[in-house]
mmCIF file of C-alpha atoms and ligand atoms in Angstrom:
data_model
loop_
_atom_site.group_PDB
_atom_site.id
_atom_site.type_symbol
_atom_site.label_atom_id
_atom_site.label_comp_id
_atom_site.label_asym_id
_atom_site.label_seq_id
_atom_site.Cartn_x
_atom_site.Cartn_y
_atom_site.Cartn_z
ATOM 1 C CA UNK U 1 307.997 -47.651 40.327
ATOM 2 C CA UNK U 2 305.709 -48.401 43.049
ATOM 3 C CA UNK U 3 302.849 -47.417 40.732
ATOM 4 C CA UNK U 4 303.701 -50.178 38.344
ATOM 5 C CA UNK U 5 303.416 -52.692 41.003
ATOM 6 C CA UNK U 6 299.666 -51.679 41.397
ATOM 7 C CA UNK U 7 297.919 -49.983 44.000
ATOM 8 C CA UNK U 8 300.339 -51.107 46.756
ATOM 9 C CA UNK U 9 299.961 -48.228 49.458
ATOM 10 C CA UNK U 10 302.735 -49.808 51.317
ATOM 11 C CA UNK U 11 305.203 -49.825 48.741
ATOM 12 C CA UNK U 12 304.125 -46.194 48.100
ATOM 13 C CA UNK U 13 304.605 -45.395 51.887
ATOM 14 C CA UNK U 14 308.144 -46.829 52.405
ATOM 15 C CA UNK U 15 309.721 -45.402 49.288
ATOM 16 C CA UNK U 16 308.373 -42.252 50.159
ATOM 17 C CA UNK U 17 309.603 -42.675 53.650
ATOM 18 C CA UNK U 18 313.040 -44.038 52.316
ATOM 19 C CA UNK U 19 313.604 -40.925 50.277
ATOM 20 C CA UNK U 20 312.970 -38.692 53.199
ATOM 21 C CA UNK U 21 315.351 -40.697 55.366
ATOM 22 C CA UNK U 22 317.820 -40.342 52.449
ATOM 23 C CA UNK U 23 317.156 -36.763 52.060
ATOM 24 C CA UNK U 24 317.826 -36.083 55.772
ATOM 25 C CA UNK U 25 321.112 -37.889 55.754
ATOM 26 C CA UNK U 26 322.194 -36.112 52.657
ATOM 27 C CA UNK U 27 321.265 -32.675 54.200
ATOM 28 C CA UNK U 28 322.963 -33.524 57.342
ATOM 29 C CA UNK U 29 326.344 -34.321 55.430
ATOM 30 C CA UNK U 30 325.914 -31.220 53.414
ATOM 31 C CA UNK U 31 325.343 -29.191 56.394
ATOM 32 C CA UNK U 32 328.687 -30.699 57.904
ATOM 33 C CA UNK U 33 330.473 -29.448 55.002
ATOM 34 C CA UNK U 34 328.755 -25.894 55.083
ATOM 35 C CA UNK U 35 329.700 -25.734 58.695
ATOM 36 C CA UNK U 36 333.385 -26.601 57.960
ATOM 37 C CA UNK U 37 333.916 -24.487 54.885
ATOM 38 C CA UNK U 38 332.075 -21.645 56.901
ATOM 39 C CA UNK U 39 329.368 -21.144 54.111
ATOM 40 C CA UNK U 40 326.526 -20.357 56.343
ATOM 41 C CA UNK U 41 325.842 -16.608 57.013
ATOM 42 C CA UNK U 42 324.049 -14.457 59.253
ATOM 43 C CA UNK U 43 321.331 -12.069 58.143
ATOM 44 C CA UNK U 44 319.978 -9.545 60.374
ATOM 45 C CA UNK U 45 316.358 -7.991 60.535
ATOM 46 C CA UNK U 46 315.764 -4.806 62.202
ATOM 47 C CA UNK U 47 313.245 -4.593 65.221
ATOM 48 C CA UNK U 48 311.631 -0.919 65.471
ATOM 49 C CA UNK U 49 310.461 0.675 68.584
ATOM 50 C CA UNK U 50 306.839 1.600 67.690
ATOM 51 C CA UNK U 51 306.654 4.781 69.639
ATOM 52 C CA UNK U 52 309.638 6.268 68.233
ATOM 53 C CA UNK U 53 310.395 4.723 65.059
ATOM 54 C CA UNK U 54 314.027 4.015 66.064
ATOM 55 C CA UNK U 55 315.781 0.742 65.564
ATOM 56 C CA UNK U 56 315.993 -0.884 69.037
ATOM 57 C CA UNK U 57 317.552 -4.151 67.805
ATOM 58 C CA UNK U 58 318.261 -6.756 65.295
ATOM 59 C CA UNK U 59 317.582 -10.394 65.075
ATOM 60 C CA UNK U 60 320.194 -12.702 63.721
ATOM 61 C CA UNK U 61 318.924 -15.349 61.358
ATOM 62 C CA UNK U 62 320.811 -18.200 59.648
ATOM 63 C CA UNK U 63 321.128 -18.462 56.035
ATOM 64 C CA UNK U 64 322.365 -21.315 53.750
ATOM 65 C CA UNK U 65 322.977 -20.707 50.238
ATOM 66 C CA UNK U 66 323.268 -24.534 48.905
ATOM 67 C CA UNK U 67 325.776 -24.749 45.763
ATOM 68 C CA UNK U 68 323.116 -26.691 43.761
ATOM 69 C CA UNK U 69 319.919 -26.496 45.824
ATOM 70 C CA UNK U 70 320.043 -22.695 46.251
ATOM 71 C CA UNK U 71 318.437 -21.091 49.570
ATOM 72 C CA UNK U 72 317.653 -23.739 52.176
ATOM 73 C CA UNK U 73 315.493 -22.184 54.919
ATOM 74 C CA UNK U 74 316.555 -22.436 58.644
ATOM 75 C CA UNK U 75 313.001 -23.963 59.223
ATOM 76 C CA UNK U 76 314.192 -26.919 57.307
ATOM 77 C CA UNK U 77 317.892 -27.494 58.197
ATOM 78 C CA UNK U 78 317.831 -26.389 61.838
ATOM 79 C CA UNK U 79 315.638 -29.276 62.823
ATOM 80 C CA UNK U 80 318.206 -31.390 60.928
ATOM 81 C CA UNK U 81 320.891 -30.136 62.910
ATOM 82 C CA UNK U 82 318.933 -30.495 66.099
ATOM 83 C CA UNK U 83 318.726 -34.235 65.239
ATOM 84 C CA UNK U 84 322.159 -34.757 64.576
ATOM 85 C CA UNK U 85 323.845 -32.673 67.256
ATOM 86 C CA UNK U 86 325.326 -30.279 64.687
ATOM 87 C CA UNK U 87 323.199 -27.651 66.347
ATOM 88 C CA UNK U 88 325.620 -27.135 69.002
ATOM 89 C CA UNK U 89 328.782 -26.112 66.887
ATOM 90 C CA UNK U 90 326.485 -24.112 64.744
ATOM 91 C CA UNK U 91 324.934 -22.285 67.842
ATOM 92 C CA UNK U 92 328.302 -21.480 69.040
ATOM 93 C CA UNK U 93 329.302 -20.175 65.766
ATOM 94 C CA UNK U 94 326.014 -18.082 65.519
ATOM 95 C CA UNK U 95 326.561 -16.449 69.190
ATOM 96 C CA UNK U 96 330.258 -15.670 68.348
ATOM 97 C CA UNK U 97 329.651 -14.232 64.931
ATOM 98 C CA UNK U 98 326.580 -12.205 65.944
ATOM 99 C CA UNK U 99 328.457 -10.693 68.742
ATOM 100 C CA UNK U 100 331.419 -9.881 66.763
ATOM 101 C CA UNK U 101 329.346 -8.144 64.238
ATOM 102 C CA UNK U 102 327.631 -6.186 67.027
ATOM 103 C CA UNK U 103 330.993 -5.162 68.153
ATOM 104 C CA UNK U 104 331.759 -4.143 64.571
ATOM 105 C CA UNK U 105 328.566 -1.944 64.540
ATOM 106 C CA UNK U 106 329.793 -0.214 67.626
ATOM 107 C CA UNK U 107 333.281 0.490 66.228
ATOM 108 C CA UNK U 108 331.515 2.111 63.201
ATOM 109 C CA UNK U 109 329.689 4.513 65.533
ATOM 110 C CA UNK U 110 326.372 2.464 65.404
ATOM 111 C CA UNK U 111 325.274 2.058 69.144
ATOM 112 C CA UNK U 112 322.242 1.492 71.175
ATOM 113 C CA UNK U 113 321.092 -1.428 69.406
ATOM 114 C CA UNK U 114 320.891 -5.061 70.755
ATOM 115 C CA UNK U 115 321.369 -8.404 69.267
ATOM 116 C CA UNK U 116 318.652 -10.850 69.315
ATOM 117 C CA UNK U 117 320.016 -14.601 68.817
ATOM 118 C CA UNK U 118 317.450 -17.697 68.480
ATOM 119 C CA UNK U 119 318.752 -20.596 70.830
ATOM 120 C CA UNK U 120 317.662 -24.156 70.151
ATOM 121 C CA UNK U 121 316.703 -25.830 73.472
ATOM 122 C CA UNK U 122 319.086 -28.439 73.080
ATOM 123 C CA UNK U 123 322.047 -25.734 73.199
ATOM 124 C CA UNK U 124 320.313 -23.977 75.987
ATOM 125 C CA UNK U 125 320.027 -27.090 78.137
ATOM 126 C CA UNK U 126 323.588 -28.140 77.706
ATOM 127 C CA UNK U 127 326.292 -27.356 80.616
ATOM 128 C CA UNK U 128 328.357 -24.486 80.327
ATOM 129 C CA UNK U 129 325.755 -22.500 78.284
ATOM 130 C CA UNK U 130 325.784 -19.535 80.520
ATOM 131 C CA UNK U 131 329.498 -19.873 80.774
ATOM 132 C CA UNK U 132 329.883 -19.832 76.930
ATOM 133 C CA UNK U 133 327.644 -16.572 76.942
ATOM 134 C CA UNK U 134 329.665 -14.976 79.551
ATOM 135 C CA UNK U 135 333.013 -15.906 77.632
ATOM 136 C CA UNK U 136 331.728 -14.648 74.166
ATOM 137 C CA UNK U 137 330.511 -11.311 75.714
ATOM 138 C CA UNK U 138 333.781 -10.825 77.323
ATOM 139 C CA UNK U 139 335.643 -11.831 74.230
ATOM 140 C CA UNK U 140 333.749 -9.148 72.164
ATOM 141 C CA UNK U 141 333.884 -6.520 74.738
ATOM 142 C CA UNK U 142 329.916 -6.441 74.987
ATOM 143 C CA UNK U 143 327.728 -5.935 78.057
ATOM 144 C CA UNK U 144 324.871 -8.535 78.814
ATOM 145 C CA UNK U 145 322.226 -5.884 78.127
ATOM 146 C CA UNK U 146 323.156 -5.820 74.570
ATOM 147 C CA UNK U 147 322.661 -9.408 73.862
ATOM 148 C CA UNK U 148 319.085 -11.047 73.755
ATOM 149 C CA UNK U 149 318.206 -14.812 73.487
ATOM 150 C CA UNK U 150 315.100 -15.909 71.833
ATOM 151 C CA UNK U 151 313.859 -18.912 73.399
ATOM 152 C CA UNK U 152 310.636 -21.053 72.721
ATOM 153 C CA UNK U 153 308.302 -22.660 75.286
ATOM 154 C CA UNK U 154 309.273 -25.927 74.233
ATOM 155 C CA UNK U 155 312.390 -25.384 76.539
ATOM 156 C CA UNK U 156 310.262 -25.875 79.499
ATOM 157 C CA UNK U 157 308.828 -29.279 78.405
ATOM 158 C CA UNK U 158 311.649 -31.321 79.827
ATOM 159 C CA UNK U 159 313.259 -29.868 82.699
ATOM 160 C CA UNK U 160 311.565 -26.725 83.342
ATOM 161 C CA UNK U 161 313.300 -26.265 86.797
ATOM 162 C CA UNK U 162 316.652 -26.422 85.328
ATOM 163 C CA UNK U 163 315.768 -24.005 82.347
ATOM 164 C CA UNK U 164 314.293 -21.558 84.798
ATOM 165 C CA UNK U 165 317.571 -21.761 86.850
ATOM 166 C CA UNK U 166 319.490 -21.163 83.606
ATOM 167 C CA UNK U 167 317.215 -18.376 82.795
ATOM 168 C CA UNK U 168 318.010 -16.769 86.139
ATOM 169 C CA UNK U 169 321.969 -17.267 85.762
ATOM 170 C CA UNK U 170 321.523 -15.492 82.378
ATOM 171 C CA UNK U 171 319.526 -12.547 83.715
ATOM 172 C CA UNK U 172 322.260 -12.276 86.261
ATOM 173 C CA UNK U 173 324.596 -11.417 83.398
ATOM 174 C CA UNK U 174 322.241 -8.663 82.127
ATOM 175 C CA UNK U 175 321.169 -10.759 79.051
ATOM 176 C CA UNK U 176 317.553 -10.071 78.030
ATOM 177 C CA UNK U 177 315.273 -13.032 77.351
ATOM 178 C CA UNK U 178 312.495 -13.160 74.691
ATOM 179 C CA UNK U 179 309.755 -15.908 74.308
ATOM 180 C CA UNK U 180 309.706 -16.549 70.648
ATOM 181 C CA UNK U 181 306.409 -17.613 68.625
ATOM 182 C CA UNK U 182 304.178 -16.624 71.471
ATOM 183 C CA UNK U 183 300.632 -18.101 71.190
ATOM 184 C CA UNK U 184 301.829 -21.214 69.235
ATOM 185 C CA UNK U 185 302.715 -23.427 72.338
ATOM 186 C CA UNK U 186 300.465 -25.178 74.857
ATOM 187 C CA UNK U 187 301.134 -23.472 78.284
ATOM 188 C CA UNK U 188 301.996 -20.066 77.605
ATOM 189 C CA UNK U 189 299.815 -18.392 80.237
ATOM 190 C CA UNK U 190 300.817 -20.794 83.290
ATOM 191 C CA UNK U 191 304.473 -20.350 82.578
ATOM 192 C CA UNK U 192 304.473 -16.633 81.998
ATOM 193 C CA UNK U 193 304.298 -15.802 85.484
ATOM 194 C CA UNK U 194 306.983 -18.333 86.475
ATOM 195 C CA UNK U 195 309.644 -17.394 83.845
ATOM 196 C CA UNK U 196 312.259 -14.545 84.232
ATOM 197 C CA UNK U 197 311.686 -12.990 80.822
ATOM 198 C CA UNK U 198 311.693 -9.734 79.426
ATOM 199 C CA UNK U 199 309.987 -9.940 76.209
ATOM 200 C CA UNK U 200 307.348 -11.777 74.271
ATOM 201 C CA UNK U 201 307.137 -12.082 70.469
ATOM 202 C CA UNK U 202 303.602 -12.497 69.115
ATOM 203 C CA UNK U 203 303.948 -15.147 66.465
ATOM 204 C CA UNK U 204 303.564 -14.149 62.922
ATOM 205 C CA UNK U 205 300.551 -16.253 62.313
ATOM 206 C CA UNK U 206 298.305 -13.853 64.446
ATOM 207 C CA UNK U 207 299.632 -10.742 62.702
ATOM 208 C CA UNK U 208 299.173 -12.134 59.278
ATOM 209 C CA UNK U 209 295.358 -12.720 59.488
ATOM 210 C CA UNK U 210 294.704 -9.449 61.466
ATOM 211 C CA UNK U 211 292.622 -7.861 58.822
ATOM 212 C CA UNK U 212 290.499 -10.945 58.147
ATOM 213 C CA UNK U 213 290.212 -12.541 61.219
ATOM 214 C CA UNK U 214 288.631 -10.347 64.050
ATOM 215 C CA UNK U 215 289.353 -13.013 66.649
ATOM 216 C CA UNK U 216 293.302 -12.518 65.904
ATOM 217 C CA UNK U 217 292.802 -8.934 66.685
ATOM 218 C CA UNK U 218 291.317 -9.642 69.982
ATOM 219 C CA UNK U 219 293.887 -12.178 70.871
ATOM 220 C CA UNK U 220 296.645 -9.813 70.140
ATOM 221 C CA UNK U 221 295.002 -7.138 72.232
ATOM 222 C CA UNK U 222 294.686 -9.405 74.958
ATOM 223 C CA UNK U 223 298.269 -10.556 74.836
ATOM 224 C CA UNK U 224 299.426 -7.099 74.804
ATOM 225 C CA UNK U 225 297.415 -5.754 77.631
ATOM 226 C CA UNK U 226 298.360 -8.901 79.759
ATOM 227 C CA UNK U 227 302.155 -8.338 79.022
ATOM 228 C CA UNK U 228 301.778 -4.796 80.064
ATOM 229 C CA UNK U 229 300.398 -5.796 83.481
ATOM 230 C CA UNK U 230 303.439 -8.276 83.800
ATOM 231 C CA UNK U 231 305.705 -5.466 82.646
ATOM 232 C CA UNK U 232 306.804 -7.596 79.609
ATOM 233 C CA UNK U 233 307.790 -5.773 76.363
ATOM 234 C CA UNK U 234 305.989 -7.097 73.443
ATOM 235 C CA UNK U 235 307.189 -7.639 70.086
ATOM 236 C CA UNK U 236 305.217 -8.298 66.933
ATOM 237 C CA UNK U 237 306.562 -10.391 64.123
ATOM 238 C CA UNK U 238 305.957 -10.590 60.589
ATOM 239 C CA UNK U 239 304.541 -7.129 60.165
ATOM 240 C CA UNK U 240 303.928 -6.617 56.472
ATOM 241 C CA UNK U 241 301.385 -4.040 55.868
ATOM 242 C CA UNK U 242 300.597 -0.460 56.979
ATOM 243 C CA UNK U 243 297.220 -1.306 58.530
ATOM 244 C CA UNK U 244 298.982 -3.970 60.655
ATOM 245 C CA UNK U 245 301.374 -1.077 61.743
ATOM 246 C CA UNK U 246 298.363 1.174 62.609
ATOM 247 C CA UNK U 247 296.648 -1.529 64.427
ATOM 248 C CA UNK U 248 299.582 -2.563 66.583
ATOM 249 C CA UNK U 249 300.525 1.011 67.423
ATOM 250 C CA UNK U 250 296.860 1.499 68.434
ATOM 251 C CA UNK U 251 297.176 -1.391 70.948
ATOM 252 C CA UNK U 252 300.593 0.012 72.228
ATOM 253 C CA UNK U 253 302.625 -2.847 70.996
ATOM 254 C CA UNK U 254 306.197 -2.058 71.783
ATOM 255 C CA UNK U 255 308.265 -3.217 69.236
ATOM 256 C CA UNK U 256 307.573 -4.035 65.312
ATOM 257 C CA UNK U 257 309.506 -6.421 63.123
ATOM 258 C CA UNK U 258 308.592 -7.566 59.513
ATOM 259 C CA UNK U 259 308.967 -7.097 55.865
ATOM 260 C CA UNK U 260 307.164 -3.672 56.056
ATOM 261 C CA UNK U 261 310.221 -2.318 57.547
ATOM 262 C CA UNK U 262 313.020 -4.448 56.285
ATOM 263 C CA UNK U 263 313.653 -7.937 55.394
ATOM 264 C CA UNK U 264 316.575 -9.787 56.885
ATOM 265 C CA UNK U 265 319.731 -8.528 55.268
ATOM 266 C CA UNK U 266 323.528 -9.110 55.241
ATOM 267 C CA UNK U 267 325.763 -7.254 57.508
ATOM 268 C CA UNK U 268 326.974 -4.694 55.131
ATOM 269 C CA UNK U 269 323.450 -3.740 53.900
ATOM 270 C CA UNK U 270 322.533 -3.606 57.849
ATOM 271 C CA UNK U 271 325.316 -0.994 58.302
ATOM 272 C CA UNK U 272 324.009 1.170 55.715
ATOM 273 C CA UNK U 273 320.425 0.576 56.774
ATOM 274 C CA UNK U 274 321.145 1.720 60.213
ATOM 275 C CA UNK U 275 323.240 4.696 59.214
ATOM 276 C CA UNK U 276 320.510 5.904 56.894
ATOM 277 C CA UNK U 277 317.787 5.147 59.343
ATOM 278 C CA UNK U 278 318.788 7.957 61.635
ATOM 279 C CA UNK U 279 317.355 10.512 59.203
ATOM 280 C CA UNK U 280 314.228 8.497 58.198
ATOM 281 C CA UNK U 281 311.312 7.933 60.295
ATOM 282 C CA UNK U 282 309.306 5.027 59.419
ATOM 283 C CA UNK U 283 306.033 5.687 61.527
HETATM 284 P P1 C2E L 1 311.723 -17.050 64.083
HETATM 285 O O1 C2E L 1 312.984 -16.823 65.126
HETATM 286 O O2 C2E L 1 310.315 -16.972 64.565
HETATM 287 O O3 C2E L 1 312.160 -15.994 63.053
HETATM 288 C C1 C2E L 1 311.245 -15.193 62.186
HETATM 289 C C2 C2E L 1 310.933 -15.594 61.034
HETATM 290 O O4 C2E L 1 310.144 -14.843 60.301
HETATM 291 C C3 C2E L 1 312.332 -15.562 59.916
HETATM 292 O O5 C2E L 1 312.332 -16.672 58.996
HETATM 293 C C4 C2E L 1 312.255 -14.149 59.348
HETATM 294 O O6 C2E L 1 312.767 -14.092 57.953
HETATM 295 C C5 C2E L 1 310.757 -14.422 59.024
HETATM 296 N N1 C2E L 1 309.987 -13.280 58.762
HETATM 297 C C6 C2E L 1 310.324 -11.843 59.360
HETATM 298 N N2 C2E L 1 309.392 -10.810 59.105
HETATM 299 C C7 C2E L 1 308.551 -11.555 58.059
HETATM 300 C C8 C2E L 1 307.445 -10.867 57.320
HETATM 301 O O7 C2E L 1 307.125 -9.909 57.479
HETATM 302 N N3 C2E L 1 306.799 -11.941 56.633
HETATM 303 C C9 C2E L 1 307.227 -13.223 56.442
HETATM 304 N N4 C2E L 1 306.522 -13.974 55.848
HETATM 305 N N5 C2E L 1 308.269 -13.603 57.122
HETATM 306 C C10 C2E L 1 308.906 -12.797 58.011
HETATM 307 P P2 C2E L 1 313.576 -17.479 58.720
HETATM 308 O O8 C2E L 1 314.862 -16.614 58.813
HETATM 309 O O9 C2E L 1 313.215 -18.508 57.556
HETATM 310 O O10 C2E L 1 313.628 -18.403 59.933
HETATM 311 C C11 C2E L 1 312.954 -19.457 60.420
HETATM 312 C C12 C2E L 1 313.114 -20.067 61.721
HETATM 313 O O11 C2E L 1 314.142 -20.645 61.795
HETATM 314 C C13 C2E L 1 313.492 -18.760 62.924
HETATM 315 O O12 C2E L 1 311.893 -18.468 63.165
HETATM 316 C C14 C2E L 1 313.892 -19.543 63.965
HETATM 317 O O13 C2E L 1 313.030 -20.478 64.725
HETATM 318 C C15 C2E L 1 314.766 -20.592 63.140
HETATM 319 N N6 C2E L 1 316.241 -19.922 63.152
HETATM 320 C C16 C2E L 1 316.867 -18.958 62.307
HETATM 321 N N7 C2E L 1 318.151 -18.649 62.568
HETATM 322 C C17 C2E L 1 318.401 -19.615 63.784
HETATM 323 C C18 C2E L 1 319.607 -19.629 64.530
HETATM 324 O O14 C2E L 1 320.593 -19.144 64.274
HETATM 325 N N8 C2E L 1 319.638 -20.662 65.525
HETATM 326 C C19 C2E L 1 318.432 -21.329 65.710
HETATM 327 N N9 C2E L 1 318.357 -22.182 66.730
HETATM 328 N N10 C2E L 1 317.240 -21.226 65.019
HETATM 329 C C20 C2E L 1 317.349 -20.332 63.805
HETATM 330 MG MG1 MG L 2 313.549 -15.756 66.589
HETATM 331 MG MG1 MG L 3 309.073 -16.322 65.630
HETATM 332 MG MG1 MG L 4 310.100 -20.057 64.923
#
């Protein structure tokens, strides 16, 4: 349309913007329906202890199978949900479901596994967050040590003092805290010593270019040695190849997660995976 009206860049721009605003509104409505009809799912990706090859935990990841559009990535719809406030009911559902399924694993005799859940800053900063965590743990008969919350540095941008206080109260419940996407933020190093966290997850982007970018290798080694001095556990995300595994093991990275070991999978597949992994060793 705009093309026929000549080289009018403004037209181009507004029609493009309009389209994006519409698409955003459409997604929000469809997401609402998906929440109401419970058509969102959680998938779980194993996290492997590098030293032993044992599955130490799993990360819960949201999945949305749209009736017409097919699979929509959480990287697309989580920001939409954050804009609209839908992230709160969504996040409550994620926590409840992930804890219910961890209890179910326990009932199947699969124990010693922790559940990691991604927490949006908006949810984390709300009042009653810690209280909700306590309630959900009690509801499913779990202890705090079985739950791990994955947060990002962006949490600290607005009210760092309050965020740190919340982290301390979570720690008092025994809940573990992991700093996700580590290395991609702005203030990683200055916050590290102030934050009561247990783990850092080195962002996938550093792992991905490991074999082609010697700087990434140096950065990873640096992060791991720093983390060890701070007594933090290090997780590498997005591990896809054998040579990445070898390198990370050589650096004494603690936990490995990525397609090399397993893609995120639905609960039923996870149960089978965890049962079988007792006899297999990955490393
Ligand atoms: P994240 O927490 O950093 O999750 C890791 C992402 O890397 C996941 O993408 C996972 O499927 C993907 N991944 C894992 N191993 C590999 C690998 O070897 N290669 C590649 N290429 N990718 C790998 P996913 O599931 O699309 O999630 C994207 C982001 O959406 C997550 O990043 C997280 O920030 C957000 N997210 C997902 N589920 C939730 C949720 O329940 N709540 C909130 N607030 N955010 C969520
Ligand atoms: Mg995560
Ligand atoms: Mg990440
Ligand atoms: Mg992320």
